[in-house]
PDB file of C-alpha atoms in Angstrom:
ATOM      1  CA  GLN A  10      24.084 226.752 -66.254  1.00 87.00           C
ATOM      2  CA  MET A  11      21.600 223.536 -66.796  1.00 88.00           C
ATOM      3  CA  PHE A  12      24.805 221.815 -67.053  1.00 88.00           C
ATOM      4  CA  GLU A  13      25.906 222.602 -63.500  1.00 89.00           C
ATOM      5  CA  ALA A  14      22.552 221.999 -62.412  1.00 89.00           C
ATOM      6  CA  ALA A  15      22.964 218.419 -64.386  1.00 88.00           C
ATOM      7  CA  GLU A  16      25.979 217.448 -63.020  1.00 88.00           C
ATOM      8  CA  ALA A  17      24.813 218.631 -58.907  1.00 88.00           C
ATOM      9  CA  GLU A  18      21.595 216.143 -60.259  1.00 86.00           C
ATOM     10  CA  VAL A  19      23.677 212.479 -60.404  1.00 85.00           C
ATOM     11  CA  ALA A  20      26.577 213.500 -58.995  1.00 84.00           C
ATOM     12  CA  ALA A  21      26.246 210.363 -57.188  1.00 82.00           C
ATOM     13  CA  HIS A  22      25.293 207.883 -59.807  1.00 82.00           C
ATOM     14  CA  ARG A  23      27.608 209.241 -62.718  1.00 83.00           C
ATOM     15  CA  ALA A  24      29.034 207.040 -65.705  1.00 80.00           C
ATOM     16  CA  ARG A  25      32.850 207.376 -65.104  1.00 76.00           C
ATOM     17  CA  ALA A  26      33.137 211.289 -64.956  1.00 69.00           C
ATOM     18  CA  GLU A  27      35.545 212.287 -67.367  1.00 73.00           C
ATOM     19  CA  ALA A  28      32.536 210.371 -69.639  1.00 84.00           C
ATOM     20  CA  SER A  29      32.065 213.415 -71.646  1.00 92.00           C
ATOM     21  CA  PRO A  30      28.725 215.819 -71.577  1.00 94.00           C
ATOM     22  CA  PHE A  31      26.993 216.909 -74.104  1.00 95.00           C
ATOM     23  CA  LEU A  32      23.971 218.153 -75.762  1.00 93.00           C
ATOM     24  CA  LEU A  33      21.809 217.634 -78.689  1.00 93.00           C
ATOM     25  CA  PHE A  34      19.654 220.645 -80.358  1.00 89.00           C
ATOM     26  CA  HIS A  35      16.960 219.065 -81.396  1.00 86.00           C
ATOM     27  CA  ASN A  36      16.626 221.964 -84.416  1.00 79.00           C
ATOM     28  CA  ALA A  37      18.581 223.303 -86.443  1.00 61.00           C
ATOM     29  CA  ALA A  38      21.517 225.150 -83.892  1.00 50.00           C
ATOM     30  CA  TYR A  39      22.599 228.363 -84.412  1.00 51.00           C
ATOM     31  CA  ASP A  40      20.517 229.537 -87.531  1.00 56.00           C
ATOM     32  CA  GLY A  41      18.215 232.573 -85.575  1.00 61.00           C
ATOM     33  CA  GLN A  42      15.881 230.037 -83.831  1.00 66.00           C
ATOM     34  CA  ARG A  43      15.039 229.579 -80.495  1.00 73.00           C
ATOM     35  CA  LEU A  44      17.482 226.908 -79.880  1.00 78.00           C
ATOM     36  CA  ASP A  45      15.156 223.772 -78.535  1.00 85.00           C
ATOM     37  CA  VAL A  46      18.712 222.028 -76.884  1.00 88.00           C
ATOM     38  CA  GLU A  47      18.910 218.807 -74.597  1.00 91.00           C
ATOM     39  CA  VAL A  48      21.718 217.976 -71.787  1.00 92.00           C
ATOM     40  CA  CYS A  49      23.113 215.121 -71.581  1.00 92.00           C
ATOM     41  CA  VAL A  50      25.713 213.822 -68.777  1.00 90.00           C
ATOM     42  CA  PRO A  51      26.014 209.899 -68.598  1.00 88.00           C
ATOM     43  CA  VAL A  52      24.980 208.856 -65.581  1.00 86.00           C
ATOM     44  CA  THR A  53      25.341 204.687 -64.385  1.00 83.00           C
ATOM     45  CA  ASP A  54      21.331 203.735 -64.323  1.00 76.00           C
ATOM     46  CA  VAL A  55      18.720 206.027 -65.654  1.00 71.00           C
ATOM     47  CA  SER A  56      15.920 204.181 -62.890  1.00 70.00           C
ATOM     48  CA  ASP A  57      16.577 206.341 -60.756  1.00 71.00           C
ATOM     49  CA  PHE A  58      16.016 209.807 -62.504  1.00 73.00           C
ATOM     50  CA  SER A  59      13.030 210.856 -63.625  1.00 75.00           C
ATOM     51  CA  GLY A  60      13.401 213.197 -66.921  1.00 72.00           C
ATOM     52  CA  VAL A  61      16.705 210.874 -67.684  1.00 77.00           C
ATOM     53  CA  ARG A  62      16.145 208.616 -71.784  1.00 82.00           C
ATOM     54  CA  ILE A  63      18.937 206.617 -73.072  1.00 84.00           C
ATOM     55  CA  VAL A  64      20.139 209.025 -76.063  1.00 88.00           C
ATOM     56  CA  ASP A  65      21.076 206.266 -78.745  1.00 85.00           C
ATOM     57  CA  GLY A  66      24.350 205.851 -80.425  1.00 86.00           C
ATOM     58  CA  CYS A  67      24.879 206.219 -83.481  1.00 86.00           C
ATOM     59  CA  THR A  68      27.624 203.870 -86.270  1.00 90.00           C
ATOM     60  CA  ARG A  69      28.098 206.869 -88.989  1.00 92.00           C
ATOM     61  CA  ALA A  70      28.901 211.102 -88.481  1.00 93.00           C
ATOM     62  CA  GLY A  71      30.703 213.889 -89.530  1.00 92.00           C
ATOM     63  CA  ALA A  72      31.857 215.101 -86.793  1.00 94.00           C
ATOM     64  CA  ALA A  73      34.796 217.891 -86.441  1.00 94.00           C
ATOM     65  CA  THR A  74      37.195 218.405 -82.836  1.00 96.00           C
ATOM     66  CA  PHE A  75      38.129 221.513 -82.272  1.00 97.00           C
ATOM     67  CA  ARG A  76      40.022 223.440 -79.946  1.00 98.00           C
ATOM     68  CA  GLY A  77      38.981 226.496 -77.546  1.00 98.00           C
ATOM     69  CA  PRO A  78      36.762 229.012 -77.192  1.00 97.00           C
ATOM     70  CA  TYR A  79      33.318 228.373 -78.111  1.00 94.00           C
ATOM     71  CA  ASP A  80      32.579 231.161 -80.557  1.00 94.00           C
ATOM     72  CA  GLN A  81      34.161 228.304 -82.956  1.00 94.00           C
ATOM     73  CA  THR A  82      31.292 226.334 -83.177  1.00 90.00           C
ATOM     74  CA  PRO A  83      28.504 228.154 -85.077  1.00 87.00           C
ATOM     75  CA  PRO A  84      30.297 229.246 -88.250  1.00 92.00           C
ATOM     76  CA  LEU A  85      31.885 225.212 -87.661  1.00 92.00           C
ATOM     77  CA  TYR A  86      28.526 223.676 -87.621  1.00 87.00           C
ATOM     78  CA  ALA A  87      27.452 225.911 -90.806  1.00 88.00           C
ATOM     79  CA  SER A  88      30.437 224.285 -92.476  1.00 92.00           C
ATOM     80  CA  MET A  89      29.243 220.910 -91.389  1.00 89.00           C
ATOM     81  CA  LEU A  90      25.728 221.635 -92.596  1.00 85.00           C
ATOM     82  CA  ARG A  91      26.800 222.770 -95.763  1.00 91.00           C
ATOM     83  CA  TRP A  92      29.244 220.171 -96.078  1.00 91.00           C
ATOM     84  CA  LEU A  93      25.443 217.671 -95.416  1.00 89.00           C
ATOM     85  CA  ALA A  94      23.335 219.500 -97.999  1.00 90.00           C
ATOM     86  CA  ALA A  95      26.428 218.697-100.623  1.00 94.00           C
ATOM     87  CA  SER A  96      27.052 215.020-100.412  1.00 92.00           C
ATOM     88  CA  ASP A  97      24.559 212.046 -99.902  1.00 90.00           C
ATOM     89  CA  TYR A  98      24.143 211.725 -96.906  1.00 91.00           C
ATOM     90  CA  ARG A  99      21.277 213.227 -94.461  1.00 89.00           C
ATOM     91  CA  PRO A 100      21.429 213.246 -90.969  1.00 88.00           C
ATOM     92  CA  LYS A 101      19.943 210.885 -88.739  1.00 89.00           C
ATOM     93  CA  GLY A 102      18.829 212.498 -85.175  1.00 87.00           C
ATOM     94  CA  PRO A 103      19.426 215.727 -83.663  1.00 90.00           C
ATOM     95  CA  LEU A 104      23.157 216.956 -84.010  1.00 90.00           C
ATOM     96  CA  ARG A 105      25.776 216.856 -81.206  1.00 93.00           C
ATOM     97  CA  GLU A 106      27.891 218.457 -79.097  1.00 95.00           C
ATOM     98  CA  VAL A 107      30.367 216.639 -77.187  1.00 96.00           C
ATOM     99  CA  TYR A 108      32.775 218.391 -74.627  1.00 96.00           C
ATOM    100  CA  HIS A 109      35.734 216.257 -74.122  1.00 96.00           C
ATOM    101  CA  ARG A 110      37.795 218.943 -72.202  1.00 96.00           C
ATOM    102  CA  PHE A 111      35.548 222.525 -70.685  1.00 95.00           C
ATOM    103  CA  GLY A 112      34.998 224.664 -67.368  1.00 94.00           C
ATOM    104  CA  ALA A 113      33.130 223.494 -64.374  1.00 92.00           C
ATOM    105  CA  ASP A 114      32.109 225.696 -61.559  1.00 91.00           C
ATOM    106  CA  GLN A 115      32.094 222.345 -60.006  1.00 91.00           C
ATOM    107  CA  ARG A 116      29.264 223.106 -56.933  1.00 89.00           C
ATOM    108  CA  GLY A 117      27.746 219.984 -55.764  1.00 85.00           C
ATOM    109  CA  TYR A 118      29.639 217.770 -57.539  1.00 89.00           C
ATOM    110  CA  ARG A 119      33.752 216.929 -58.880  1.00 89.00           C
ATOM    111  CA  LEU A 120      34.569 215.866 -61.833  1.00 89.00           C
ATOM    112  CA  PRO A 121      39.083 214.948 -62.547  1.00 86.00           C
ATOM    113  CA  LYS A 122      41.355 217.141 -63.493  1.00 90.00           C
ATOM    114  CA  ALA A 123      41.591 215.515 -67.000  1.00 89.00           C
ATOM    115  CA  VAL A 124      38.943 216.688 -68.366  1.00 92.00           C
ATOM    116  CA  LEU A 125      38.907 220.343 -66.929  1.00 94.00           C
ATOM    117  CA  ALA A 126      40.252 223.485 -68.109  1.00 96.00           C
ATOM    118  CA  ASP A 127      41.015 226.802 -66.996  1.00 95.00           C
ATOM    119  CA  ARG A 128      41.194 228.756 -69.793  1.00 96.00           C
ATOM    120  CA  ALA A 129      39.038 228.319 -73.529  1.00 97.00           C
ATOM    121  CA  ASP A 130      41.839 228.147 -75.143  1.00 97.00           C
ATOM    122  CA  ASP A 131      42.175 224.822 -74.157  1.00 97.00           C
ATOM    123  CA  TYR A 132      38.598 223.442 -74.086  1.00 98.00           C
ATOM    124  CA  VAL A 133      38.424 220.607 -77.009  1.00 98.00           C
ATOM    125  CA  THR A 134      34.689 220.027 -78.161  1.00 97.00           C
ATOM    126  CA  GLU A 135      33.130 217.632 -81.261  1.00 97.00           C
ATOM    127  CA  LEU A 136      30.865 218.566 -83.327  1.00 95.00           C
ATOM    128  CA  GLN A 137      28.906 216.081 -84.758  1.00 94.00           C
ATOM    129  CA  VAL A 138      26.407 215.173 -87.191  1.00 91.00           C
ATOM    130  CA  PRO A 139      24.509 211.746 -86.923  1.00 93.00           C
ATOM    131  CA  LEU A 140      24.836 209.887 -90.542  1.00 93.00           C
ATOM    132  CA  ARG A 141      21.905 207.301 -92.252  1.00 87.00           C
TER     133      ARG A 141
END
């Protein structure tokens, strides 16, 4: 619902429609806590919106991409966090969940077929942990 509202709000200013939307998890994701999540939809100009900001990129990240339903996300994030704890790397900013192919209702906006999936088995999601 959050993505649907955000996509409809920025439809006229959406950066290339195929630009991937994503979530930022500002607390440890999937650890039983209430999540602090930020919805991110790429736009061409942030000056036309209140509450919109530029999200910094990162030069280094641990990442994993998977195809299929989102129920794979919690165990994959847990695995990534275990890898991070055993490495010399430390997180630099919130965890990211990037949606390359996904389902969308498209009420008040349209996305290209290339990014849409009719079935959860066809979703493509990338999990990222920015690193320092």
